Amino acid sequence: MTCWDLEIPGRPSLVVRDTAWTNGERDVVLHRTETLPEMPARLTQLFNRERAGIHRVTADRRRILAYLAVPEDGRERPRRRRSLTVQDLAIACNAAWFAQLLGASGVSLTSPPAPRPGEPGRGEHEIHFDADDTYTPVFAYVLTRLVPTLRKVGWLAGY
């Protein structure tokens, strides 16, 4: 398990945890620490939820699904927006940060495959990265799962 501190100027630090489980699975999640500083309810609802699985593509490559967790008025938990264009993702995640993510060595974005006739399509893009890359899945998680909520609660004013 690796923990990353997400530092936002003027706000409490958030801990993002990347866990490799003994059964071979791996995921990234916003981790709830023992002492939780005061913060908006919408943000606290993400703790230990909205896990992002890291999946094996090949022996050398991994992937994380690139969908958004978007908070909505009247809903306790964020809605998952899956069928997005690359432009939708870039706007929601902050275009400069999204370009930084995709510009890293060994990182690529794949478009969702077309659904087979009679099968529903999920429509998620995938972010692919090298198996030994520990930064990309955490950065992708923060951009796609946390940034929409951080914007909604006013913690990323101006971004």
PDB file of C-alpha atoms in Angstrom:
ATOM      1  CA  MET A   1       0.000   0.000   0.000  1.00  0.00           C
ATOM      2  CA  THR A   2       1.199   3.480  -0.905  1.00  0.00           C
ATOM      3  CA  CYS A   3      -0.364   6.659   0.459  1.00  0.00           C
ATOM      4  CA  TRP A   4      -0.186   9.993  -1.332  1.00  0.00           C
ATOM      5  CA  ASP A   5      -0.986  13.334   0.285  1.00  0.00           C
ATOM      6  CA  LEU A   6      -3.086  15.608  -1.907  1.00  0.00           C
ATOM      7  CA  GLU A   7      -2.194  19.138  -0.879  1.00  0.00           C
ATOM      8  CA  ILE A   8      -4.623  21.931  -1.761  1.00  0.00           C
ATOM      9  CA  PRO A   9      -3.532  25.397  -0.616  1.00  0.00           C
ATOM     10  CA  GLY A  10      -5.579  26.569   2.368  1.00  0.00           C
ATOM     11  CA  ARG A  11      -7.327  23.178   2.809  1.00  0.00           C
ATOM     12  CA  PRO A  12      -6.691  20.069   4.880  1.00  0.00           C
ATOM     13  CA  SER A  13      -4.531  17.431   3.233  1.00  0.00           C
ATOM     14  CA  LEU A  14      -6.362  14.484   1.648  1.00  0.00           C
ATOM     15  CA  VAL A  15      -4.865  11.003   1.547  1.00  0.00           C
ATOM     16  CA  VAL A  16      -5.175   8.925  -1.605  1.00  0.00           C
ATOM     17  CA  ARG A  17      -4.282   5.275  -1.104  1.00  0.00           C
ATOM     18  CA  ASP A  18      -3.042   2.863  -3.770  1.00  0.00           C
ATOM     19  CA  THR A  19      -3.472  -0.662  -2.476  1.00  0.00           C
ATOM     20  CA  ALA A  20      -2.223  -3.920  -3.971  1.00  0.00           C
ATOM     21  CA  TRP A  21      -4.275  -6.709  -2.412  1.00  0.00           C
ATOM     22  CA  THR A  22      -2.992 -10.229  -1.712  1.00  0.00           C
ATOM     23  CA  ASN A  23      -5.477 -11.661  -4.246  1.00  0.00           C
ATOM     24  CA  GLY A  24      -3.735  -9.700  -7.027  1.00  0.00           C
ATOM     25  CA  GLU A  25      -6.256  -6.875  -7.278  1.00  0.00           C
ATOM     26  CA  ARG A  26      -5.210  -3.261  -6.984  1.00  0.00           C
ATOM     27  CA  ASP A  27      -7.196  -0.076  -6.468  1.00  0.00           C
ATOM     28  CA  VAL A  28      -6.983   3.619  -5.636  1.00  0.00           C
ATOM     29  CA  VAL A  29      -9.334   5.365  -3.208  1.00  0.00           C
ATOM     30  CA  LEU A  30      -9.662   8.507  -1.103  1.00  0.00           C
ATOM     31  CA  HIS A  31      -8.675   7.193   2.311  1.00  0.00           C
ATOM     32  CA  ARG A  32     -10.399   8.225   5.507  1.00  0.00           C
ATOM     33  CA  THR A  33      -7.803   8.889   8.176  1.00  0.00           C
ATOM     34  CA  GLU A  34      -8.499   8.419  11.894  1.00  0.00           C
ATOM     35  CA  THR A  35      -8.749  12.151  12.501  1.00  0.00           C
ATOM     36  CA  LEU A  36     -10.904  13.801   9.894  1.00  0.00           C
ATOM     37  CA  PRO A  37     -10.718  17.593   9.702  1.00  0.00           C
ATOM     38  CA  GLU A  38     -13.869  19.589   9.079  1.00  0.00           C
ATOM     39  CA  MET A  39     -14.853  19.548   5.415  1.00  0.00           C
ATOM     40  CA  PRO A  40     -17.962  19.630   3.218  1.00  0.00           C
ATOM     41  CA  ALA A  41     -20.283  16.600   3.437  1.00  0.00           C
ATOM     42  CA  ARG A  42     -20.047  15.980  -0.312  1.00  0.00           C
ATOM     43  CA  LEU A  43     -16.329  15.462   0.061  1.00  0.00           C
ATOM     44  CA  THR A  44     -16.571  13.212   3.116  1.00  0.00           C
ATOM     45  CA  GLN A  45     -18.983  10.953   1.205  1.00  0.00           C
ATOM     46  CA  LEU A  46     -16.116   9.993  -1.104  1.00  0.00           C
ATOM     47  CA  PHE A  47     -13.954   8.546   1.668  1.00  0.00           C
ATOM     48  CA  ASN A  48     -13.368   4.828   1.090  1.00  0.00           C
ATOM     49  CA  ARG A  49     -15.863   4.973  -1.828  1.00  0.00           C
ATOM     50  CA  GLU A  50     -15.476   5.545  -5.544  1.00  0.00           C
ATOM     51  CA  ARG A  51     -12.640   3.074  -5.719  1.00  0.00           C
ATOM     52  CA  ALA A  52     -10.831   2.951  -9.026  1.00  0.00           C
ATOM     53  CA  GLY A  53      -9.625  -0.493 -10.000  1.00  0.00           C
ATOM     54  CA  ILE A  54      -6.253  -0.895 -11.645  1.00  0.00           C
ATOM     55  CA  HIS A  55      -6.467  -3.719 -14.153  1.00  0.00           C
ATOM     56  CA  ARG A  56      -3.822  -5.790 -15.893  1.00  0.00           C
ATOM     57  CA  VAL A  57      -3.708  -5.362 -19.671  1.00  0.00           C
ATOM     58  CA  THR A  58      -0.475  -7.260 -20.335  1.00  0.00           C
ATOM     59  CA  ALA A  59       2.478  -8.268 -18.188  1.00  0.00           C
ATOM     60  CA  ASP A  60       3.937  -4.773 -18.699  1.00  0.00           C
ATOM     61  CA  ARG A  61       0.800  -2.603 -18.914  1.00  0.00           C
ATOM     62  CA  ARG A  62      -2.069  -1.628 -16.618  1.00  0.00           C
ATOM     63  CA  ARG A  63      -5.225   0.448 -17.073  1.00  0.00           C
ATOM     64  CA  ILE A  64      -7.690   2.517 -15.076  1.00  0.00           C
ATOM     65  CA  LEU A  65     -11.145   3.449 -16.352  1.00  0.00           C
ATOM     66  CA  ALA A  66     -11.556   7.141 -17.132  1.00  0.00           C
ATOM     67  CA  TYR A  67     -15.068   8.043 -16.060  1.00  0.00           C
ATOM     68  CA  LEU A  68     -16.161  10.918 -13.851  1.00  0.00           C
ATOM     69  CA  ALA A  69     -17.713  10.921 -10.393  1.00  0.00           C
ATOM     70  CA  VAL A  70     -19.845  14.071 -10.512  1.00  0.00           C
ATOM     71  CA  PRO A  71     -21.714  15.405  -7.473  1.00  0.00           C
ATOM     72  CA  GLU A  72     -25.305  16.440  -8.129  1.00  0.00           C
ATOM     73  CA  ASP A  73     -27.799  18.371  -6.059  1.00  0.00           C
ATOM     74  CA  GLY A  74     -30.285  16.130  -4.296  1.00  0.00           C
ATOM     75  CA  ARG A  75     -28.087  13.024  -4.483  1.00  0.00           C
ATOM     76  CA  GLU A  76     -26.051  11.695  -1.605  1.00  0.00           C
ATOM     77  CA  ARG A  77     -23.378  10.076  -3.742  1.00  0.00           C
ATOM     78  CA  PRO A  78     -21.875  11.352  -6.985  1.00  0.00           C
ATOM     79  CA  ARG A  79     -23.279  10.181 -10.305  1.00  0.00           C
ATOM     80  CA  ARG A  80     -20.909   8.269 -12.534  1.00  0.00           C
ATOM     81  CA  ARG A  81     -20.632   9.776 -15.992  1.00  0.00           C
ATOM     82  CA  ARG A  82     -19.244   7.102 -18.294  1.00  0.00           C
ATOM     83  CA  SER A  83     -20.056   7.916 -21.919  1.00  0.00           C
ATOM     84  CA  LEU A  84     -17.847  10.937 -22.457  1.00  0.00           C
ATOM     85  CA  THR A  85     -15.847  12.473 -25.230  1.00  0.00           C
ATOM     86  CA  VAL A  86     -12.172  13.227 -24.685  1.00  0.00           C
ATOM     87  CA  GLN A  87     -13.136  16.904 -24.612  1.00  0.00           C
ATOM     88  CA  ASP A  88     -15.708  16.211 -21.841  1.00  0.00           C
ATOM     89  CA  LEU A  89     -12.992  14.523 -19.787  1.00  0.00           C
ATOM     90  CA  ALA A  90     -10.492  17.311 -20.376  1.00  0.00           C
ATOM     91  CA  ILE A  91     -12.940  20.040 -19.368  1.00  0.00           C
ATOM     92  CA  ALA A  92     -14.132  18.224 -16.239  1.00  0.00           C
ATOM     93  CA  CYS A  93     -10.599  17.306 -15.129  1.00  0.00           C
ATOM     94  CA  ASN A  94      -8.929  20.649 -15.975  1.00  0.00           C
ATOM     95  CA  ALA A  95      -7.533  20.591 -19.508  1.00  0.00           C
ATOM     96  CA  ALA A  96      -3.966  21.473 -18.478  1.00  0.00           C
ATOM     97  CA  TRP A  97      -3.836  18.741 -15.827  1.00  0.00           C
ATOM     98  CA  PHE A  98      -5.415  16.219 -18.197  1.00  0.00           C
ATOM     99  CA  ALA A  99      -2.822  17.079 -20.872  1.00  0.00           C
ATOM    100  CA  GLN A 100      -0.077  16.649 -18.252  1.00  0.00           C
ATOM    101  CA  LEU A 101      -1.440  13.208 -17.366  1.00  0.00           C
ATOM    102  CA  LEU A 102      -1.611  12.053 -20.979  1.00  0.00           C
ATOM    103  CA  GLY A 103       1.723  13.654 -21.880  1.00  0.00           C
ATOM    104  CA  ALA A 104       3.679  11.492 -19.446  1.00  0.00           C
ATOM    105  CA  SER A 105       5.966   8.830 -20.846  1.00  0.00           C
ATOM    106  CA  GLY A 106       4.200   5.510 -21.384  1.00  0.00           C
ATOM    107  CA  VAL A 107       0.698   6.904 -20.761  1.00  0.00           C
ATOM    108  CA  SER A 108      -2.053   6.665 -23.360  1.00  0.00           C
ATOM    109  CA  LEU A 109      -5.812   7.112 -23.580  1.00  0.00           C
ATOM    110  CA  THR A 110      -7.844   4.530 -25.436  1.00  0.00           C
ATOM    111  CA  SER A 111     -11.352   5.122 -26.688  1.00  0.00           C
ATOM    112  CA  PRO A 112     -14.143   2.808 -25.642  1.00  0.00           C
ATOM    113  CA  PRO A 113     -14.734  -0.102 -27.992  1.00  0.00           C
ATOM    114  CA  ALA A 114     -17.916  -0.096 -30.036  1.00  0.00           C
ATOM    115  CA  PRO A 115     -20.515  -2.331 -28.385  1.00  0.00           C
ATOM    116  CA  ARG A 116     -21.392  -5.574 -30.113  1.00  0.00           C
ATOM    117  CA  PRO A 117     -24.909  -5.764 -31.541  1.00  0.00           C
ATOM    118  CA  GLY A 118     -27.384  -6.404 -28.742  1.00  0.00           C
ATOM    119  CA  GLU A 119     -24.900  -5.598 -25.966  1.00  0.00           C
ATOM    120  CA  PRO A 120     -24.967  -2.346 -24.034  1.00  0.00           C
ATOM    121  CA  GLY A 121     -21.785  -0.299 -24.288  1.00  0.00           C
ATOM    122  CA  ARG A 122     -20.245   1.166 -21.164  1.00  0.00           C
ATOM    123  CA  GLY A 123     -18.460   3.933 -23.031  1.00  0.00           C
ATOM    124  CA  GLU A 124     -15.513   4.385 -20.700  1.00  0.00           C
ATOM    125  CA  HIS A 125     -12.186   5.546 -21.976  1.00  0.00           C
ATOM    126  CA  GLU A 126      -9.176   3.800 -20.473  1.00  0.00           C
ATOM    127  CA  ILE A 127      -5.899   5.303 -19.324  1.00  0.00           C
ATOM    128  CA  HIS A 128      -3.065   2.850 -19.985  1.00  0.00           C
ATOM    129  CA  PHE A 129       0.303   3.038 -18.258  1.00  0.00           C
ATOM    130  CA  ASP A 130       3.390   0.960 -17.504  1.00  0.00           C
ATOM    131  CA  ALA A 131       3.039  -1.679 -14.787  1.00  0.00           C
ATOM    132  CA  ASP A 132       5.764  -0.079 -12.642  1.00  0.00           C
ATOM    133  CA  ASP A 133       4.200   3.420 -12.888  1.00  0.00           C
ATOM    134  CA  THR A 134       2.798   4.288  -9.451  1.00  0.00           C
ATOM    135  CA  TYR A 135       2.048   7.959 -10.189  1.00  0.00           C
ATOM    136  CA  THR A 136      -0.331   7.727 -13.169  1.00  0.00           C
ATOM    137  CA  PRO A 137      -3.179   5.747 -11.553  1.00  0.00           C
ATOM    138  CA  VAL A 138      -3.245   8.093  -8.548  1.00  0.00           C
ATOM    139  CA  PHE A 139      -3.160  11.200 -10.749  1.00  0.00           C
ATOM    140  CA  ALA A 140      -5.908   9.742 -12.992  1.00  0.00           C
ATOM    141  CA  TYR A 141      -8.019   8.943  -9.923  1.00  0.00           C
ATOM    142  CA  VAL A 142      -7.640  12.449  -8.526  1.00  0.00           C
ATOM    143  CA  LEU A 143      -8.572  14.047 -11.861  1.00  0.00           C
ATOM    144  CA  THR A 144     -11.564  11.863 -12.686  1.00  0.00           C
ATOM    145  CA  ARG A 145     -13.033  11.016  -9.278  1.00  0.00           C
ATOM    146  CA  LEU A 146     -12.008  13.879  -6.963  1.00  0.00           C
ATOM    147  CA  VAL A 147     -11.643  17.042  -9.065  1.00  0.00           C
ATOM    148  CA  PRO A 148     -15.374  17.296  -9.956  1.00  0.00           C
ATOM    149  CA  THR A 149     -16.296  17.153  -6.244  1.00  0.00           C
ATOM    150  CA  LEU A 150     -13.471  19.473  -5.200  1.00  0.00           C
ATOM    151  CA  ARG A 151     -14.749  21.999  -7.726  1.00  0.00           C
ATOM    152  CA  LYS A 152     -18.352  21.615  -6.566  1.00  0.00           C
ATOM    153  CA  VAL A 153     -17.466  22.258  -2.915  1.00  0.00           C
ATOM    154  CA  GLY A 154     -15.308  25.263  -3.818  1.00  0.00           C
ATOM    155  CA  TRP A 155     -11.947  23.750  -2.954  1.00  0.00           C
ATOM    156  CA  LEU A 156     -10.508  24.344  -6.432  1.00  0.00           C
ATOM    157  CA  ALA A 157     -11.681  27.888  -7.114  1.00  0.00           C
ATOM    158  CA  GLY A 158     -10.050  29.133 -10.289  1.00  0.00           C
ATOM    159  CA  TYR A 159      -9.181  25.694 -11.658  1.00  0.00           C
TER     160      TYR A 159
END
